PDB file of C-alpha atoms and ligand atoms in Angstrom:
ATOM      1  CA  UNK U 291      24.087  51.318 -20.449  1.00 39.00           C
ATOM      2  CA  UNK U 292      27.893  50.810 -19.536  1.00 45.00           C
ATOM      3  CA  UNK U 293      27.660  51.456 -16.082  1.00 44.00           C
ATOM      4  CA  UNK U 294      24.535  49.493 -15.569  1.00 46.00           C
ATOM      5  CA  UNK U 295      26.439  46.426 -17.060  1.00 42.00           C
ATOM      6  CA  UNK U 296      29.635  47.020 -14.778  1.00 45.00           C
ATOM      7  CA  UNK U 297      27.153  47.212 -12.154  1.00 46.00           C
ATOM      8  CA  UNK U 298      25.764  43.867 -12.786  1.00 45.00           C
ATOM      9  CA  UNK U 299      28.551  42.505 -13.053  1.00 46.00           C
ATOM     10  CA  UNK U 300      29.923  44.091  -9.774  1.00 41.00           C
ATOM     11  CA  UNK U 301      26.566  42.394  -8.310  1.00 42.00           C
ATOM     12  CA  UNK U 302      27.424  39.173  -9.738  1.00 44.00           C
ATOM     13  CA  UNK U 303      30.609  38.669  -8.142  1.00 41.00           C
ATOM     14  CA  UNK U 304      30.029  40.211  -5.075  1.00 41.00           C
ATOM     15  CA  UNK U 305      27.122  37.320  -4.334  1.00 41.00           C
ATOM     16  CA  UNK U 306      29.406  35.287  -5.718  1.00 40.00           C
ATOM     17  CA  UNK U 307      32.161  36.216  -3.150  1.00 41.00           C
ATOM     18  CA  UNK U 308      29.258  35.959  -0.627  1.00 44.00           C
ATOM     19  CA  UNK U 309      28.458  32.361  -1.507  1.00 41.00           C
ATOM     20  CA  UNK U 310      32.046  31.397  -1.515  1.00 40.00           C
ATOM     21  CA  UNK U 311      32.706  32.752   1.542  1.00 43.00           C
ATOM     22  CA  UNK U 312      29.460  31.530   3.367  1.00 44.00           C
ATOM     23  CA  UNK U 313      30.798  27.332   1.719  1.00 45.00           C
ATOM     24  CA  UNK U 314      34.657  27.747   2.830  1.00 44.00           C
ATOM     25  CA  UNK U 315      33.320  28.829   6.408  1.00 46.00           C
ATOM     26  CA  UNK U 316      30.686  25.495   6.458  1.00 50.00           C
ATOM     27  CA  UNK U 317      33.321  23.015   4.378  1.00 53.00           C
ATOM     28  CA  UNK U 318      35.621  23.685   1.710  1.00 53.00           C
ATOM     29  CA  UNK U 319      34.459  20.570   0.268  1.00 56.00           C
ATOM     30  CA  UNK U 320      30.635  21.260   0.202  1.00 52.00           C
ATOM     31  CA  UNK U 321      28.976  21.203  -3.118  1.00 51.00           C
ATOM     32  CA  UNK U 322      26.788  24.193  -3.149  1.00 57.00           C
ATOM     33  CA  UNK U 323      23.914  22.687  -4.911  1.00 71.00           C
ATOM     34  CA  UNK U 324      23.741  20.025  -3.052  1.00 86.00           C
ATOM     35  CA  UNK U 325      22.371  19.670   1.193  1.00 93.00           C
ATOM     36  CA  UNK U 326      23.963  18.161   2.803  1.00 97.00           C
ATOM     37  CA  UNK U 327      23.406  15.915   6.325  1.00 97.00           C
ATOM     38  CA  UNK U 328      25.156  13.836   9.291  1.00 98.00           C
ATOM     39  CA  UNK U 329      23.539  10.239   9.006  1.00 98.00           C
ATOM     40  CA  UNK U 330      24.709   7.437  11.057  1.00 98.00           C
ATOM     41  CA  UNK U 331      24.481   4.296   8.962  1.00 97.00           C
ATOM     42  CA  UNK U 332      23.757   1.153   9.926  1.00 97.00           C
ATOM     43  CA  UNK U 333      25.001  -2.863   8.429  1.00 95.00           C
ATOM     44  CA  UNK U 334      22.534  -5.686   7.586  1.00 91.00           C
ATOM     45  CA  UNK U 335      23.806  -7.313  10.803  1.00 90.00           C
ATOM     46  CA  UNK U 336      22.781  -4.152  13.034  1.00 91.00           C
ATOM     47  CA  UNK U 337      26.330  -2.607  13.600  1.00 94.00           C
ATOM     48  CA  UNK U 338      25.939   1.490  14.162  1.00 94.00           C
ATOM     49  CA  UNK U 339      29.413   3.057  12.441  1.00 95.00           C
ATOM     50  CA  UNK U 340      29.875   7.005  13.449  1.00 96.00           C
ATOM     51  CA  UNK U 341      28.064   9.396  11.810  1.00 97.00           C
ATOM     52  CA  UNK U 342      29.251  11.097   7.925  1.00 97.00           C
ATOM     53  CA  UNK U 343      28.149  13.554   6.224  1.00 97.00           C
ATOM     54  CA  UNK U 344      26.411  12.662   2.985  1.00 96.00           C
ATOM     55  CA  UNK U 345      24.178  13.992   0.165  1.00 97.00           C
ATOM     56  CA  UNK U 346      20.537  15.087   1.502  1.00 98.00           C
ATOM     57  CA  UNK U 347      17.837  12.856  -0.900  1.00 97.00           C
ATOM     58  CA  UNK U 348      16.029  15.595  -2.944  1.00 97.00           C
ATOM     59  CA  UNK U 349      13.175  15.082  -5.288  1.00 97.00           C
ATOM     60  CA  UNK U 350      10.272  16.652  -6.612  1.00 97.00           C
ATOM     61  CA  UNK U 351       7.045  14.740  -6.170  1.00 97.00           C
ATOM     62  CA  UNK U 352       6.367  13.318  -9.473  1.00 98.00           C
ATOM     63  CA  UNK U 353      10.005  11.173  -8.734  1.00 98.00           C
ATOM     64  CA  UNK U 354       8.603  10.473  -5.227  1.00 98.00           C
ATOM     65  CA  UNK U 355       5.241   9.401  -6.865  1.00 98.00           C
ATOM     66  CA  UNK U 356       6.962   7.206  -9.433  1.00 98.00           C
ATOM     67  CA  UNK U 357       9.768   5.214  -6.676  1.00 98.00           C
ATOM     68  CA  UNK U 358       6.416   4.975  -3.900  1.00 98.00           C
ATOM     69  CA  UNK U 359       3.585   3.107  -3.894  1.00 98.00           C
ATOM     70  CA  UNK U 360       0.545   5.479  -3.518  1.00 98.00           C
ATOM     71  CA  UNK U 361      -0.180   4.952   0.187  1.00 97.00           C
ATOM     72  CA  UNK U 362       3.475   5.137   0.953  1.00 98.00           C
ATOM     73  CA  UNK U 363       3.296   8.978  -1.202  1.00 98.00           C
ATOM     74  CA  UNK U 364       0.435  10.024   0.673  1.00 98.00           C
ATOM     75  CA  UNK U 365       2.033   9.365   4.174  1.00 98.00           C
ATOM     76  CA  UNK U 366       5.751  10.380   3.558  1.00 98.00           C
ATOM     77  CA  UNK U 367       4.962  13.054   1.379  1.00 98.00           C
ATOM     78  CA  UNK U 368       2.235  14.534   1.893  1.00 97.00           C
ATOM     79  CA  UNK U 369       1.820  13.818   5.778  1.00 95.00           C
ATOM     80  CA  UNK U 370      -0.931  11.242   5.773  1.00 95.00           C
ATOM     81  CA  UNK U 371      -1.482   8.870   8.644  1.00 96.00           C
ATOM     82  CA  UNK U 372      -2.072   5.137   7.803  1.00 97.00           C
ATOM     83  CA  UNK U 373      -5.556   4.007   9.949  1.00 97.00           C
ATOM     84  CA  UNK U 374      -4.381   2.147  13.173  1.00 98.00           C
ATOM     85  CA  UNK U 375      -4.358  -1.739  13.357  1.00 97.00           C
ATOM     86  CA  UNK U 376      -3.977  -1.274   9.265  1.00 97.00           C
ATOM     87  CA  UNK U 377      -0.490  -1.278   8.880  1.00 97.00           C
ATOM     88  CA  UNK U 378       1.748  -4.407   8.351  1.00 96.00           C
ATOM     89  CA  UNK U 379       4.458  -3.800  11.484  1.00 98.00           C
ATOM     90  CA  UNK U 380       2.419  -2.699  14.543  1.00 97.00           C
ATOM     91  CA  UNK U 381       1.913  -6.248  15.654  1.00 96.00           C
ATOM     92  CA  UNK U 382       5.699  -7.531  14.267  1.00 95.00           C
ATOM     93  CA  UNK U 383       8.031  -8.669  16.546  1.00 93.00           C
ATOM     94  CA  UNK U 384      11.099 -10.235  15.051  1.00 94.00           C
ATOM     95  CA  UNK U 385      14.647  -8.767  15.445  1.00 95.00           C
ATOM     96  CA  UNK U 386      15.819  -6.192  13.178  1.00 97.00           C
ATOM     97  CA  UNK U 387      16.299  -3.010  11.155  1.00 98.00           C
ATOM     98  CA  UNK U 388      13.455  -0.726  10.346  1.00 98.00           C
ATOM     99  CA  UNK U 389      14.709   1.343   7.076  1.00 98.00           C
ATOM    100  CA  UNK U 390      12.988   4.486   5.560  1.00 98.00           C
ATOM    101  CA  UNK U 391      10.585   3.626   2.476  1.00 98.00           C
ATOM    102  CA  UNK U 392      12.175   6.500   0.792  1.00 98.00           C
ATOM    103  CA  UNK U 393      16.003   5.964   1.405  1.00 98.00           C
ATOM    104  CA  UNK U 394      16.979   3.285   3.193  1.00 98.00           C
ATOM    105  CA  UNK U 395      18.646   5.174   6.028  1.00 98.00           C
ATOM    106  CA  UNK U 396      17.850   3.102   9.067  1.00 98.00           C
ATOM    107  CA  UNK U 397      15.642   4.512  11.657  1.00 98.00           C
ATOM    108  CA  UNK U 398      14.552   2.275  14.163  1.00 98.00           C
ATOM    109  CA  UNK U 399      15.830  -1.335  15.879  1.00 97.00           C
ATOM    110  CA  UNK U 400      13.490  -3.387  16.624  1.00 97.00           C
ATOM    111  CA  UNK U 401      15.287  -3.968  20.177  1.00 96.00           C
ATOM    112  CA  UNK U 402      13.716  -0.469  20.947  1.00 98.00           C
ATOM    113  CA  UNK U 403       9.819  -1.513  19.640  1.00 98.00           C
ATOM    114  CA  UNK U 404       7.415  -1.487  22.168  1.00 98.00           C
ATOM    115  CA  UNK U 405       3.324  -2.781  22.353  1.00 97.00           C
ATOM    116  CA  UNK U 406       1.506   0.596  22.515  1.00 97.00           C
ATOM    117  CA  UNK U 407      -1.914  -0.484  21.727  1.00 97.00           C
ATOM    118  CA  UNK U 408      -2.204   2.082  19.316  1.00 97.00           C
ATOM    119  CA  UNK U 409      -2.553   0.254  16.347  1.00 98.00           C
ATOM    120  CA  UNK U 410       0.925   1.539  15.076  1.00 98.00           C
ATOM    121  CA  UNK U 411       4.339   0.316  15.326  1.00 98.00           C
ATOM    122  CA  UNK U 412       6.142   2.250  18.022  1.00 98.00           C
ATOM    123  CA  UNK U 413       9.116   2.840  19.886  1.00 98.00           C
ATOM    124  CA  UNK U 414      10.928   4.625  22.126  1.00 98.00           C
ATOM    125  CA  UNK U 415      14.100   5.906  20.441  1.00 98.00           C
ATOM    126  CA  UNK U 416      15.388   6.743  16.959  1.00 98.00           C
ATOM    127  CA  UNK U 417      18.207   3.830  16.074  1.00 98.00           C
ATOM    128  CA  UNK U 418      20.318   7.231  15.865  1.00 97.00           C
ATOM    129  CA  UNK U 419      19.408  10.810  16.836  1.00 97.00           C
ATOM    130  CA  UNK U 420      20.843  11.956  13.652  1.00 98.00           C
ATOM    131  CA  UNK U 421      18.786  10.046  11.497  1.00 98.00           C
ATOM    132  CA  UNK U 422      15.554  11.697  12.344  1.00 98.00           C
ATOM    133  CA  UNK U 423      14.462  15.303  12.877  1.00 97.00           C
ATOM    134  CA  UNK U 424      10.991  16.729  14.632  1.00 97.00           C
ATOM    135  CA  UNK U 425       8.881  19.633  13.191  1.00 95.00           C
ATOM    136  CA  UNK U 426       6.015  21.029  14.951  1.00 95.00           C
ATOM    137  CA  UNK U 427       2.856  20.298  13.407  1.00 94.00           C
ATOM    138  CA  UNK U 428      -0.349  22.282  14.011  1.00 93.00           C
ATOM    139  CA  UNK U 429      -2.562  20.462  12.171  1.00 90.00           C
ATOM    140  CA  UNK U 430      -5.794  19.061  13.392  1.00 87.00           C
ATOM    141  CA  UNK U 431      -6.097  21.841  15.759  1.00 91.00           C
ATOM    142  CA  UNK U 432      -3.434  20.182  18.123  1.00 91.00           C
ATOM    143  CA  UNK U 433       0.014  20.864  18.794  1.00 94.00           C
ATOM    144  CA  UNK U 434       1.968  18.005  17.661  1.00 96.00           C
ATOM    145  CA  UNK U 435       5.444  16.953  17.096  1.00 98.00           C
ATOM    146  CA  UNK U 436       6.156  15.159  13.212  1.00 98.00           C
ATOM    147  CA  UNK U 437       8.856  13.164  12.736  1.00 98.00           C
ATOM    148  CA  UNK U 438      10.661  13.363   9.528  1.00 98.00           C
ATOM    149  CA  UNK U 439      13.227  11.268   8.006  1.00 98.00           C
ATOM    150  CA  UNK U 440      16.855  13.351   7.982  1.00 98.00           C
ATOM    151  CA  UNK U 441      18.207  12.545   4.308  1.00 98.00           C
ATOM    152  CA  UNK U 442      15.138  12.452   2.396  1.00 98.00           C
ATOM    153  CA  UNK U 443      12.443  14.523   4.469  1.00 98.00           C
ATOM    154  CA  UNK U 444       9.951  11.330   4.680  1.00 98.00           C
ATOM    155  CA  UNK U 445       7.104  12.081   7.402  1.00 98.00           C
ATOM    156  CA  UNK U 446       7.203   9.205   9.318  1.00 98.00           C
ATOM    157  CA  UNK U 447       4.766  10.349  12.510  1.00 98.00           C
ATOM    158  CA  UNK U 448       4.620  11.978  15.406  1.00 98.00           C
ATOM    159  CA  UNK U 449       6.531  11.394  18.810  1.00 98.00           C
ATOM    160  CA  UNK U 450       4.749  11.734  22.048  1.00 98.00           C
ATOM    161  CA  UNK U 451       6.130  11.940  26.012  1.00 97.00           C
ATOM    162  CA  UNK U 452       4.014   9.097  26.699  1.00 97.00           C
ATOM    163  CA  UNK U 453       6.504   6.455  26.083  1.00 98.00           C
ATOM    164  CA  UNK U 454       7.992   3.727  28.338  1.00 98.00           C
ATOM    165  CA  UNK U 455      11.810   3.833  30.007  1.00 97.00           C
ATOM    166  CA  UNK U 456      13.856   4.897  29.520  1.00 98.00           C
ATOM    167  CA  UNK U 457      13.633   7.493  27.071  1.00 98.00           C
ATOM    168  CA  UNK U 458       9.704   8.443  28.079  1.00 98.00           C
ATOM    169  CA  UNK U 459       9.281   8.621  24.431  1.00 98.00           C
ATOM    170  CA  UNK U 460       6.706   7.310  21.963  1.00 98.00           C
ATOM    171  CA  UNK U 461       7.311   7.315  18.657  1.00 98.00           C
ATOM    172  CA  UNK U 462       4.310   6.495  16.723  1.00 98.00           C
ATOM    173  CA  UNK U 463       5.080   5.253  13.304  1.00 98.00           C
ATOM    174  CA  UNK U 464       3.580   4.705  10.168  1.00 98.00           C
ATOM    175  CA  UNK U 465       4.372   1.075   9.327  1.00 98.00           C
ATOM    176  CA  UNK U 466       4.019   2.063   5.275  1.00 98.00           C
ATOM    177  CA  UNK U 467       6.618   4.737   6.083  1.00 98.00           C
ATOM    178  CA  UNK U 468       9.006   1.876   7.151  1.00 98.00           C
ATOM    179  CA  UNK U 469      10.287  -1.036   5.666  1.00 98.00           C
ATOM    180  CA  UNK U 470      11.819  -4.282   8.070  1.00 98.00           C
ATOM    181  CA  UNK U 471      14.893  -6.079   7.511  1.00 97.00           C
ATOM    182  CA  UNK U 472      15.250  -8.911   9.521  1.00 96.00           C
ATOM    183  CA  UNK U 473      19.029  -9.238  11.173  1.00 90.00           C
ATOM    184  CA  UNK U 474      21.029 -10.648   9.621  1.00 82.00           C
TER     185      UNK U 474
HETATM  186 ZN1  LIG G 758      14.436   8.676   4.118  1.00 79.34          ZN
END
């Protein structure tokens, strides 16, 4: 009974020592409960500053479900794609910032939205590469690439290689993912 106790204890620190180690070597000043992610933000008047490092936006669905309205859950959270020629930005072209519906980050400038004829609001680069991340998406029986939100995980849509100069890329967007702030 002793010795299984010290060994428990023995276990106990060592993962703690692990853990410690594994923080110090990423950044001393890392919370460990908390992710962590490089976002570049950007002002009301459309000024990019250099990406920080800042708290990842983690919540279970029921908080999600409460802050979104239910299409906007169904499409960020649960991967959902709004039906083309539906959504309120593919046909908007005014000047601005395009901000996630889940956390603000921005995500797309309007200087960089292009007429597809999809139906959706696209465009051929992320305001910031750190801002958004791919995953590869199998669903449907096609080989896809998502596009998430960085800080809170949001699906947004999928990009394609389709897309105009100079990038080549098309990011098809959900417009309920997204929410449009004029310049200011
Ligand atoms: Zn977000």
């Amino acid at each position: 009974m002793h010795s299984d106790y010290n060994r428990r204890q023995f276990l106990r620190h060592a993962s703690l020592g692990v853990c410690g180690l594994v923080f110090v070597g990423i950044d001393a000043a890392a919370k460990p409960t908390v992710r962590q992610v490089w976002i570049v933000q950007v002002s009301a008047s459309g000024q990019v500053s250099a990406p920080e490092r800042i708290d990842a936006i983690i919540q279970s669905n029921a908080q999600w479900h409460a802050q979104l309205s239910q299409d906007a859950f169904d499409i960020t959270r649960r991967e959902g794609t709004e039906a083309p020629y539906t959504g309120k930005y593919w046909d908007q072209h005014g000047q601005g910032i395009y901000r996630c519906i889940g956390c603000d980050t921005a995500l797309f400038n309007a200087n960089t939205k292009f007429d597809s004829h999809t139906g959706w609001p696209s465009f051929w680069a992320p305001i910031a590469s750190e801002n958004v991340h791919n995953t590869v998406d199998t669903r449907l029986g096609m080989r896809r690439t998502a596009v998430n939100c960085s800080r809170c995980d949001a699906h947004l849509g999928h990009v394609f290689n389709d897309g105009p100069k100079p990038t080549g890329l098309r990011y098809c967007i959900n417009s309920v993912a997204l929410n449009f702030i004029a310049l200011a």
